[in-house]
Coordinates of C-alpha atoms and ligand atoms in Angstrom, one line a residue:
M927 CA -40.9 2.4 -21.8
T928 CA -37.7 3.1 -23.8
V929 CA -34.6 1.9 -21.9
G930 CA -30.9 2.9 -22.5
R931 CA -28.1 0.9 -21.0
T932 CA -24.4 1.2 -20.4
T933 CA -21.8 0.1 -17.8
A934 CA -20.0 1.8 -15.0
V935 CA -17.7 0.6 -12.2
A936 CA -18.3 0.7 -8.5
L937 CA -15.2 0.9 -6.4
L938 CA -15.0 -0.1 -2.8
G939 CA -11.5 0.1 -1.4
L940 CA -9.4 -1.5 -4.1
D941 CA -12.1 -3.8 -5.3
G942 CA -14.1 -2.8 -8.4
A943 CA -17.3 -4.3 -9.7
L944 CA -19.3 -3.7 -12.9
V945 CA -22.6 -1.8 -12.5
E946 CA -25.3 -1.9 -15.1
V947 CA -26.7 1.6 -15.6
E948 CA -30.2 1.6 -17.1
A949 CA -32.2 4.8 -17.9
G950 CA -35.9 4.4 -18.7
L951 CA -38.2 7.1 -20.1
G952 CA -41.7 6.9 -18.7
T953 CA -44.9 8.7 -19.5
Q954 CA -45.5 10.1 -15.9
T955 CA -45.0 13.7 -15.0
P956 CA -41.4 14.8 -16.1
G957 CA -38.9 14.1 -13.4
F958 CA -35.8 12.2 -12.4
K959 CA -35.4 9.2 -10.0
L960 CA -32.2 7.4 -9.2
I961 CA -32.5 3.9 -7.6
G962 CA -30.0 1.2 -6.6
L963 CA -28.3 2.2 -3.3
P964 CA -26.6 5.5 -4.3
D965 CA -24.7 7.4 -1.6
S966 CA -25.2 11.2 -1.1
A967 CA -22.8 12.3 -3.7
L968 CA -24.3 10.0 -6.3
R969 CA -27.8 11.2 -5.4
E970 CA -26.9 14.6 -6.5
A971 CA -26.1 13.2 -10.0
E972 CA -29.5 14.4 -11.2
H973 CA -28.4 18.0 -11.1
R974 CA -25.0 17.4 -12.7
V975 CA -26.4 15.1 -15.4
R976 CA -29.3 17.4 -16.3
A977 CA -27.1 20.5 -16.5
G978 CA -24.3 18.6 -18.2
I979 CA -26.6 17.3 -21.0
L980 CA -28.3 20.7 -21.5
N981 CA -25.0 22.6 -21.5
S982 CA -23.6 20.2 -24.1
G983 CA -26.1 21.5 -26.5
L984 CA -28.2 18.3 -26.2
E985 CA -31.8 17.8 -25.1
F986 CA -32.7 16.5 -21.7
P987 CA -35.8 14.3 -22.3
I988 CA -39.0 16.0 -21.1
R989 CA -40.2 12.7 -19.7
H990 CA -40.0 10.8 -16.4
V991 CA -36.4 9.5 -16.3
T992 CA -35.8 6.5 -14.0
V993 CA -32.2 5.5 -13.6
N994 CA -31.4 2.1 -12.0
L995 CA -28.0 1.0 -10.9
S996 CA -27.6 -2.8 -10.5
P997 CA -26.8 -5.0 -8.7
A998 CA -28.8 -2.9 -6.2
E999 CA -27.1 -4.4 -3.1
L1000 CA -23.6 -3.2 -4.2
P1001 CA -22.7 0.1 -2.3
K1002 CA -22.0 2.9 -4.8
Q1003 CA -19.8 5.8 -3.8
G1004 CA -18.9 9.1 -5.3
A1005 CA -19.6 10.9 -8.5
G1006 CA -17.9 8.7 -11.0
F1007 CA -21.3 7.3 -12.3
D1008 CA -22.4 10.6 -13.8
L1009 CA -21.0 9.9 -17.3
A1010 CA -22.7 6.5 -17.5
I1011 CA -26.0 7.9 -16.3
A1012 CA -25.9 10.7 -18.9
V1013 CA -24.9 8.2 -21.7
A1014 CA -27.7 5.8 -20.7
T1015 CA -30.2 8.7 -20.7
L1016 CA -29.1 9.8 -24.2
V1017 CA -29.4 6.3 -25.4
A1018 CA -32.9 6.1 -24.1
D1019 CA -34.0 9.2 -26.0
G1020 CA -32.3 8.0 -29.2
T1021 CA -29.4 10.6 -29.3
I1022 CA -26.8 7.8 -29.0
P1023 CA -27.2 4.4 -30.9
V1024 CA -28.0 1.5 -28.6
E1025 CA -25.3 -1.0 -29.4
S1026 CA -22.2 1.3 -29.1
A1027 CA -23.0 2.3 -25.6
R1028 CA -23.7 -1.2 -24.4
R1029 CA -20.2 -2.4 -25.3
T1030 CA -18.4 0.4 -23.5
A1031 CA -17.9 1.2 -19.8
H1032 CA -18.1 4.9 -18.8
I1033 CA -16.3 6.4 -15.8
G1034 CA -16.3 10.1 -14.9
E1035 CA -17.9 13.0 -13.1
L1036 CA -19.8 15.6 -15.0
A1037 CA -19.2 19.3 -14.6
L1038 CA -22.2 21.6 -15.0
D1039 CA -20.9 22.8 -18.3
G1040 CA -20.8 19.3 -19.8
R1041 CA -17.1 18.7 -19.5
I1042 CA -15.9 15.6 -17.7
R1043 CA -14.1 15.9 -14.4
P1044 CA -11.3 13.4 -13.6
I1045 CA -11.8 11.1 -10.6
R1046 CA -9.6 9.5 -8.1
G1047 CA -9.1 5.7 -8.4
I1048 CA -9.4 5.5 -12.2
L1049 CA -6.6 2.9 -12.3
P1050 CA -8.3 0.3 -10.0
A1051 CA -11.7 1.1 -11.7
V1052 CA -10.3 0.4 -15.2
L1053 CA -8.4 -2.6 -13.9
A1054 CA -11.7 -4.0 -12.6
A1055 CA -13.4 -3.4 -15.9
A1056 CA -10.6 -5.1 -17.8
R1057 CA -10.7 -8.1 -15.5
A1058 CA -14.5 -8.4 -16.0
G1059 CA -14.0 -8.6 -19.7
V1060 CA -14.9 -5.1 -20.8
E1061 CA -13.1 -4.3 -24.0
Q1062 CA -13.5 -0.5 -24.1
V1063 CA -13.7 2.2 -21.5
V1064 CA -14.3 6.0 -21.7
V1065 CA -12.5 8.0 -19.1
P1066 CA -12.0 11.7 -18.4
S1067 CA -9.2 13.2 -20.6
A1068 CA -7.1 14.0 -17.5
N1069 CA -7.2 10.3 -16.4
E1070 CA -6.3 8.9 -19.8
A1071 CA -2.6 8.3 -19.2
E1072 CA -3.2 6.6 -15.9
A1073 CA -6.0 4.4 -17.3
S1074 CA -3.8 3.4 -20.2
L1075 CA -1.5 1.6 -17.7
V1076 CA -4.0 -1.2 -17.6
P1077 CA -3.3 -3.9 -20.2
G1078 CA -6.0 -5.6 -22.2
I1079 CA -8.5 -2.8 -22.5
R1080 CA -9.0 0.0 -25.0
V1081 CA -9.0 3.4 -23.3
M1082 CA -10.6 6.5 -24.7
G1083 CA -10.0 9.8 -22.9
A1084 CA -12.8 12.4 -23.5
P1085 CA -13.0 16.0 -22.5
S1086 CA -16.8 16.4 -22.6
L1087 CA -20.1 14.6 -22.7
R1088 CA -20.7 16.0 -26.3
E1089 CA -17.4 14.4 -27.4
V1090 CA -18.4 11.1 -25.9
A1091 CA -21.8 11.2 -27.7
I1092 CA -20.1 11.8 -31.0
R1093 CA -17.7 8.9 -30.5
L1094 CA -20.6 6.7 -29.7
G1095 CA -22.3 7.6 -33.0
A1096 CA -24.4 10.7 -32.2
E1097 CA -24.7 12.9 -35.3
L1098 CA -23.4 16.1 -33.8
D1099 CA -20.8 18.7 -34.7
S1100 CA -17.7 18.6 -32.5
V1101 CA -17.2 21.6 -30.2
P1102 CA -13.6 21.7 -28.9
V1103 CA -13.3 22.4 -25.2
E1104 CA -10.4 22.8 -22.7
P1105 CA -10.2 19.5 -20.8
I1106 CA -10.5 19.8 -17.0
E1107 CA -7.1 19.0 -15.4
A1108 CA -6.6 16.7 -12.5
T1109 CA -5.6 18.1 -9.2
V1110 CA -3.2 15.6 -7.8
M1111 CA -0.4 15.7 -5.3
P1112 CA 2.9 15.1 -7.0
V1113 CA 4.7 12.0 -5.9
V1114 CA 7.5 12.9 -3.5
E1115 CA 10.2 10.8 -5.1
S1116 CA 13.2 12.5 -3.7
D1117 CA 16.4 10.6 -4.5
P1118 CA 16.1 7.6 -2.3
G1119 CA 19.9 7.3 -2.1
D1120 CA 22.2 4.3 -2.1
L1121 CA 23.6 2.1 0.6
S1122 CA 27.1 3.1 -0.5
D1123 CA 26.3 6.6 0.9
V1124 CA 26.1 5.2 4.4
V1125 CA 29.2 5.8 6.4
G1126 CA 30.0 3.4 9.3
N1127 CA 27.1 1.4 10.8
R1128 CA 28.1 -1.7 9.0
D1129 CA 26.2 -3.9 11.5
A1130 CA 23.1 -1.9 10.7
I1131 CA 23.7 -2.3 6.9
D1132 CA 24.1 -6.1 7.4
A1133 CA 20.9 -6.2 9.4
L1134 CA 19.0 -4.3 6.7
V1135 CA 20.1 -6.8 4.1
V1136 CA 19.0 -9.7 6.3
A1137 CA 15.7 -7.9 6.9
A1138 CA 15.2 -7.5 3.1
A1139 CA 16.1 -11.1 2.4
G1140 CA 13.8 -12.6 4.9
G1141 CA 11.0 -10.0 4.9
H1142 CA 11.7 -9.4 8.6
H1143 CA 10.3 -6.4 10.4
V1144 CA 12.9 -4.2 12.0
F1145 CA 13.2 -2.1 15.2
M1146 CA 16.1 0.3 15.4
V1147 CA 17.1 2.2 18.6
G1148 CA 19.6 4.9 18.3
A1149 CA 20.3 8.5 19.2
P1150 CA 19.1 11.3 16.9
G1151 CA 21.5 11.7 14.0
A1152 CA 22.7 8.1 14.1
G1153 CA 21.3 7.5 10.6
K1154 CA 18.1 5.5 11.3
T1155 CA 16.1 7.4 8.7
M1156 CA 18.9 7.2 6.2
L1157 CA 19.1 3.4 6.6
A1158 CA 15.3 2.8 6.5
S1159 CA 14.8 4.9 3.4
R1160 CA 17.3 2.7 1.6
L1161 CA 15.4 -0.5 2.3
P1162 CA 13.1 -0.3 -0.7
G1163 CA 16.2 0.0 -3.0
I1164 CA 17.4 -3.4 -1.9
L1165 CA 14.1 -5.2 -2.2
P1166 CA 13.3 -7.1 -5.3
P1167 CA 11.6 -4.9 -7.9
L1168 CA 7.8 -5.2 -8.1
D1169 CA 6.2 -7.5 -10.7
E1170 CA 3.4 -6.1 -12.9
A1171 CA 0.6 -7.1 -10.6
A1172 CA 2.2 -5.5 -7.5
A1173 CA 3.2 -2.4 -9.5
L1174 CA -0.5 -2.0 -10.6
E1175 CA -1.6 -2.5 -7.0
V1176 CA 0.8 0.1 -5.7
A1177 CA -0.2 2.6 -8.4
S1178 CA -3.9 1.9 -7.7
M1179 CA -3.4 2.8 -4.1
R1180 CA -1.8 6.1 -5.1
S1181 CA -4.6 6.7 -7.6
L1182 CA -7.2 6.3 -4.8
S1183 CA -5.2 8.6 -2.5
G1184 CA -5.1 11.3 -5.2
V1185 CA -1.4 11.0 -5.6
E1186 CA 0.1 11.4 -9.1
V1187 CA 0.5 8.1 -10.8
G1188 CA 2.2 9.2 -14.0
S1189 CA 2.3 7.4 -17.3
D1190 CA 4.8 4.7 -16.3
L1191 CA 4.4 2.0 -13.7
T1192 CA 7.2 2.2 -11.1
T1193 CA 8.7 -1.1 -10.1
R1194 CA 10.4 0.3 -7.0
P1195 CA 8.7 -0.8 -3.8
P1196 CA 6.9 2.1 -2.0
F1197 CA 8.3 3.8 1.1
E1198 CA 5.8 5.5 3.4
A1199 CA 6.9 7.4 6.4
P1200 CA 3.9 8.9 8.2
H1201 CA 4.6 11.6 10.8
H1202 CA 4.0 10.6 14.5
H1203 CA 1.1 13.0 14.6
A1204 CA -0.7 10.7 12.1
T1205 CA -4.3 9.7 13.0
A1206 CA -5.5 6.1 12.8
S1207 CA -7.5 7.1 9.7
A1208 CA -4.3 8.5 8.0
M1209 CA -2.5 5.3 9.0
I1210 CA -5.0 2.6 7.9
G1211 CA -7.5 4.5 5.8
G1212 CA -10.8 6.2 6.1
G1213 CA -12.8 9.2 4.8
S1214 CA -16.5 10.1 5.1
R1215 CA -17.7 9.9 1.5
V1216 CA -15.3 7.6 -0.2
I1217 CA -13.0 5.3 1.7
R1218 CA -9.4 6.0 0.9
P1219 CA -6.3 4.0 1.8
G1220 CA -3.9 5.1 4.5
A1221 CA -0.2 5.0 4.7
A1222 CA -0.1 1.3 5.7
A1223 CA -2.0 0.3 2.6
R1224 CA 0.1 2.6 0.4
A1225 CA 3.2 0.9 1.8
S1226 CA 1.9 -2.6 0.8
S1227 CA 4.7 -4.5 -1.2
G1228 CA 7.1 -1.9 0.3
V1229 CA 8.2 -0.4 3.5
L1230 CA 6.3 1.4 6.3
F1231 CA 8.7 3.5 8.4
L1232 CA 7.6 4.9 11.7
D1233 CA 10.3 7.2 13.0
E1234 CA 10.1 8.2 16.6
A1235 CA 7.6 5.3 17.0
P1236 CA 7.0 5.8 20.7
E1237 CA 5.6 9.2 19.9
F1238 CA 2.7 7.8 17.9
Q1239 CA -0.7 7.6 19.6
T1240 CA -1.2 4.1 21.2
S1241 CA -4.4 3.7 19.2
V1242 CA -2.6 4.4 15.9
L1243 CA 0.1 1.8 16.8
D1244 CA -2.6 -0.7 17.8
S1245 CA -4.3 -0.2 14.5
L1246 CA -1.4 -1.9 12.8
R1247 CA -2.0 -5.2 14.5
Q1248 CA -4.6 -6.4 12.2
P1249 CA -2.6 -5.7 9.0
L1250 CA 0.5 -7.2 10.6
E1251 CA -1.4 -10.4 11.3
S1252 CA -3.4 -10.7 8.1
G1253 CA -1.7 -8.6 5.5
R1254 CA -5.0 -6.9 4.9
I1255 CA -6.8 -3.8 6.2
S1256 CA -10.6 -3.6 6.6
V1257 CA -12.1 -0.1 7.0
E1258 CA -15.7 -0.2 8.2
R1259 CA -18.3 2.4 7.6
A1260 CA -22.0 2.3 8.3
S1261 CA -22.8 1.5 4.6
A1262 CA -19.8 -0.6 3.6
V1263 CA -16.5 -2.3 4.4
A1264 CA -13.5 -1.5 2.2
H1265 CA -10.5 -3.8 2.0
F1266 CA -7.0 -2.9 1.2
P1267 CA -3.8 -5.0 0.9
A1268 CA -1.3 -4.2 3.6
R1269 CA 1.7 -6.5 3.1
F1270 CA 4.3 -4.0 4.2
Q1271 CA 7.6 -4.5 5.8
L1272 CA 7.6 -2.5 9.1
V1273 CA 10.6 -0.5 10.2
L1274 CA 10.2 1.1 13.7
A1275 CA 12.8 3.6 14.9
A1276 CA 13.1 5.1 18.4
N1277 CA 15.4 7.3 20.4
P1278 CA 16.8 5.4 23.4
C1279 CA 14.8 7.9 25.7
P1280 CA 12.7 11.0 25.2
C1281 CA 15.7 13.4 25.1
G1282 CA 17.7 11.0 22.9
N1283 CA 20.9 11.0 24.9
A1284 CA 20.5 7.9 27.1
D1285 CA 23.1 6.0 25.1
S1286 CA 25.4 8.9 24.6
R1287 CA 28.9 9.1 26.1
D1288 CA 29.4 12.8 25.7
Q1289 CA 25.8 14.2 26.2
R1290 CA 23.8 13.9 29.4
C1291 CA 20.4 12.4 29.5
D1292 CA 18.0 14.6 31.6
C1293 CA 15.0 12.3 31.4
P1294 CA 13.5 11.2 34.8
P1295 CA 14.2 7.5 35.3
M1296 CA 10.6 6.4 35.1
K1297 CA 10.0 8.3 31.9
R1298 CA 13.1 6.7 30.4
V1299 CA 11.9 3.2 31.4
N1300 CA 8.3 3.8 30.1
Y1301 CA 9.4 5.3 26.8
L1302 CA 10.3 2.2 24.9
K1303 CA 7.7 0.2 26.8
K1304 CA 5.0 1.9 24.8
L1305 CA 6.0 -0.3 21.9
S1306 CA 6.1 -3.6 23.8
G1307 CA 3.6 -6.4 23.3
P1308 CA 1.8 -7.5 20.2
L1309 CA 3.5 -5.0 17.9
L1310 CA 7.1 -5.9 18.8
D1311 CA 6.2 -9.7 18.8
R1312 CA 6.1 -9.4 15.0
V1313 CA 9.5 -7.8 14.8
D1314 CA 12.3 -10.3 14.2
I1315 CA 15.3 -7.9 14.1
R1316 CA 16.0 -5.4 16.8
L1317 CA 19.2 -3.4 16.7
R1318 CA 21.1 -0.6 18.2
V1319 CA 22.3 2.0 15.8
P1320 CA 25.1 4.0 17.4
R1321 CA 26.1 7.4 16.4
V1322 CA 29.3 7.2 14.3
T1323 CA 32.1 9.0 16.1
A1324 CA 34.8 11.1 14.4
A1325 CA 37.4 8.7 15.7
Q1326 CA 35.6 5.8 14.0
L1327 CA 35.4 7.8 10.8
R1328 CA 39.2 8.4 10.8
T1329 CA 40.0 4.7 11.3
Q1330 CA 37.4 3.4 8.8
S1331 CA 38.2 2.7 5.2
T1332 CA 36.7 5.2 2.8
M1333 CA 35.6 2.4 0.5
P1334 CA 31.8 2.0 0.5
Y1335 CA 30.7 -1.1 2.4
T1336 CA 28.2 -2.2 -0.2
S1337 CA 26.1 -0.7 -2.9
S1338 CA 22.3 -1.1 -3.1
A1339 CA 22.6 -2.9 -6.4
D1340 CA 25.0 -5.5 -4.9
A1341 CA 22.8 -5.9 -1.8
R1342 CA 19.7 -6.3 -3.9
Q1343 CA 21.3 -9.1 -5.9
R1344 CA 22.1 -11.0 -2.7
V1345 CA 18.5 -10.4 -1.4
V1346 CA 17.0 -11.7 -4.6
A1347 CA 19.1 -14.8 -4.5
A1348 CA 18.3 -15.5 -0.9
R1349 CA 14.6 -14.9 -1.4
S1350 CA 14.5 -17.4 -4.3
I1351 CA 16.1 -20.1 -2.0
A1352 CA 13.5 -19.4 0.7
H1353 CA 10.7 -19.3 -1.9
H1354 CA 11.7 -22.8 -3.1
R1355 CA 12.0 -24.2 0.4
W1356 CA 8.4 -23.0 1.3
R1357 CA 6.9 -23.7 -2.1
E1358 CA 4.4 -26.2 -0.8
T1359 CA 3.4 -24.1 2.2
P1360 CA 1.3 -20.9 2.6
W1361 CA 4.6 -18.9 3.3
Q1362 CA 7.1 -17.3 0.9
R1363 CA 9.5 -15.6 3.3
N1364 CA 11.1 -16.7 6.5
S1365 CA 9.5 -13.9 8.5
Q1366 CA 6.1 -15.5 7.8
V1367 CA 7.0 -19.0 9.1
P1368 CA 5.7 -19.8 12.6
G1369 CA 8.2 -20.9 15.2
S1370 CA 6.4 -24.2 15.8
V1371 CA 7.3 -25.1 12.2
L1372 CA 10.9 -24.2 12.5
R1373 CA 11.1 -26.3 15.7
S1374 CA 9.3 -29.2 14.1
E1375 CA 11.2 -32.4 13.2
R1376 CA 11.5 -31.5 9.6
Y1377 CA 13.3 -28.2 10.2
R1378 CA 14.8 -28.7 13.6
L1379 CA 18.5 -27.8 13.7
P1380 CA 21.1 -30.4 15.0
H1381 CA 21.7 -30.0 18.7
A1382 CA 25.3 -28.8 18.1
V1383 CA 24.0 -25.9 15.9
S1384 CA 21.1 -24.8 18.1
D1385 CA 23.2 -25.1 21.3
P1386 CA 24.0 -21.4 21.8
L1387 CA 20.4 -20.6 21.4
D1388 CA 19.2 -23.4 23.7
R1389 CA 21.5 -22.2 26.4
A1390 CA 20.4 -18.6 26.1
L1391 CA 16.8 -19.9 26.5
E1392 CA 17.7 -22.0 29.6
K1393 CA 19.5 -19.1 31.2
G1394 CA 16.5 -16.9 30.6
L1395 CA 18.5 -14.6 28.3
I1396 CA 15.8 -14.9 25.7
S1397 CA 12.1 -15.7 25.7
M1398 CA 10.5 -18.4 23.7
R1399 CA 9.3 -15.8 21.2
G1400 CA 12.8 -14.4 21.1
Y1401 CA 14.0 -18.0 20.4
D1402 CA 11.7 -18.3 17.4
R1403 CA 12.6 -14.9 16.1
T1404 CA 16.3 -15.9 16.2
L1405 CA 15.6 -19.1 14.4
R1406 CA 13.8 -17.2 11.6
V1407 CA 16.7 -14.8 11.2
A1408 CA 19.2 -17.8 11.3
W1409 CA 17.4 -19.3 8.3
T1410 CA 17.7 -16.0 6.4
L1411 CA 21.4 -15.8 7.1
A1412 CA 21.8 -19.4 5.7
D1413 CA 19.8 -18.4 2.6
L1414 CA 22.1 -15.4 2.1
D1415 CA 25.1 -17.8 2.3
G1416 CA 23.5 -20.2 -0.1
Q1417 CA 23.4 -23.0 2.6
D1418 CA 20.7 -25.6 2.8
S1419 CA 20.2 -25.0 6.5
P1420 CA 21.6 -22.8 9.2
G1421 CA 25.0 -23.7 10.8
L1422 CA 26.6 -22.5 14.0
T1423 CA 27.7 -19.2 12.4
H1424 CA 24.2 -18.4 11.3
V1425 CA 22.8 -19.0 14.7
G1426 CA 25.6 -16.9 16.2
G1427 CA 24.9 -14.2 13.6
A1428 CA 21.2 -14.2 14.4
L1429 CA 21.9 -13.8 18.1
R1430 CA 24.2 -10.9 17.4
L1431 CA 21.5 -9.2 15.3
R1432 CA 19.4 -9.0 18.4
R1433 CA 21.9 -7.4 20.7
G1434 CA 19.5 -4.5 21.0
D1435 CA 16.8 -6.8 22.3
A1436 CA 15.7 -6.5 25.8
Ligands
ZN867 ZN1 17.0 11.1 27.9

């Protein structure tokens, strides 16, 4: 039996693995058999590969073709294996020289006319190939720019199977074709704005800087129009820029979601703001054929903003518990489990009541008392336990605007500088622990002998606890924030002002 071999990449979630694609030509009745745990889309490869080869002006072997994808136990999703299957088949019948195909990975779906269709997730696929030591990869033309973002691997974009065969050494004449373009959603990078645009709300700006410095999740309560969205959308701009690994991960998640990645890696942390009608699948990921990441995974290394958080379905809010605990999302399907990173900073926003006027002096709240009480309760429990900073964002009044200085309070660039400095202090302090940011440190550690604050410093907090003004969890949250305030001040450990400041930052806390 003559056998042709090449390499493809199986993607599951963000994890990619090399797959050896073998095509053997047997002497039985002509036919085609695909083995090695293909899913339904992949099982249809026969038709695409046969038509693709014939319509490229090449011959499909009149033999029994057996294609084996190994390792067999690895789940294989989607149509991205077509190109490798076609190449292995053409190697087996002698059209393509053996050696050139072996050294190269092939990723792409075949159109019936022999052109190569772009696929989603080219970036994580090529990244996986590079990490596994593959030196050269052939990708669809439309995916070439995105694939080229991966360092350490040679990328060749090809418009058609015939062109791939020629580059691998087949002796054929080139037939120019129009490459198939990718259908991607453009990135909605509206101008994220600067903190210097925010008028009033200085306490909220301070809270945002503290949140960024310590990686603390935030809960904002305020009337519609108080500026909660404006504040939240400026949080990515004061976070440290992404390093290369994080930038590749963020871009990979976009690639899998079918969102435009572009030809430059962005170092700005992502901002995802799913609508309150979002399903659990839109939030944490899903999909019937290929498992795609949801908003929480796309927000990893950045910010997940839930505006009108109590309006979300309880099941959707609950689905965030696992990622908040572990920093990872696992999406289970009958055939496979896909994992995505989900180390996002959560910002929840809510109106004080369903009508939004409960806190207002000049507008009347018409909500029935029970409805008002139950509204914010929907968020209570495990979700809010992870939120260190809870603040009220009041609507700025005209009178306040008149008395306030017109000078901006702070710019995003200045705030980011303070955040980066504070984070590096925290990073140094926790260098021999599993944590990097104060928000990750358990209360028991902060209360342990090594980090316990002197009695005189923790006094206001201790008294609040004794009086029942805060719970034990609230005590720990305040401690975490106090450490971040000390880091922002460049102090070795929190003093009385930092504990006081941390207590003030939770004025909105019930
Ligand atoms: Zn109301």
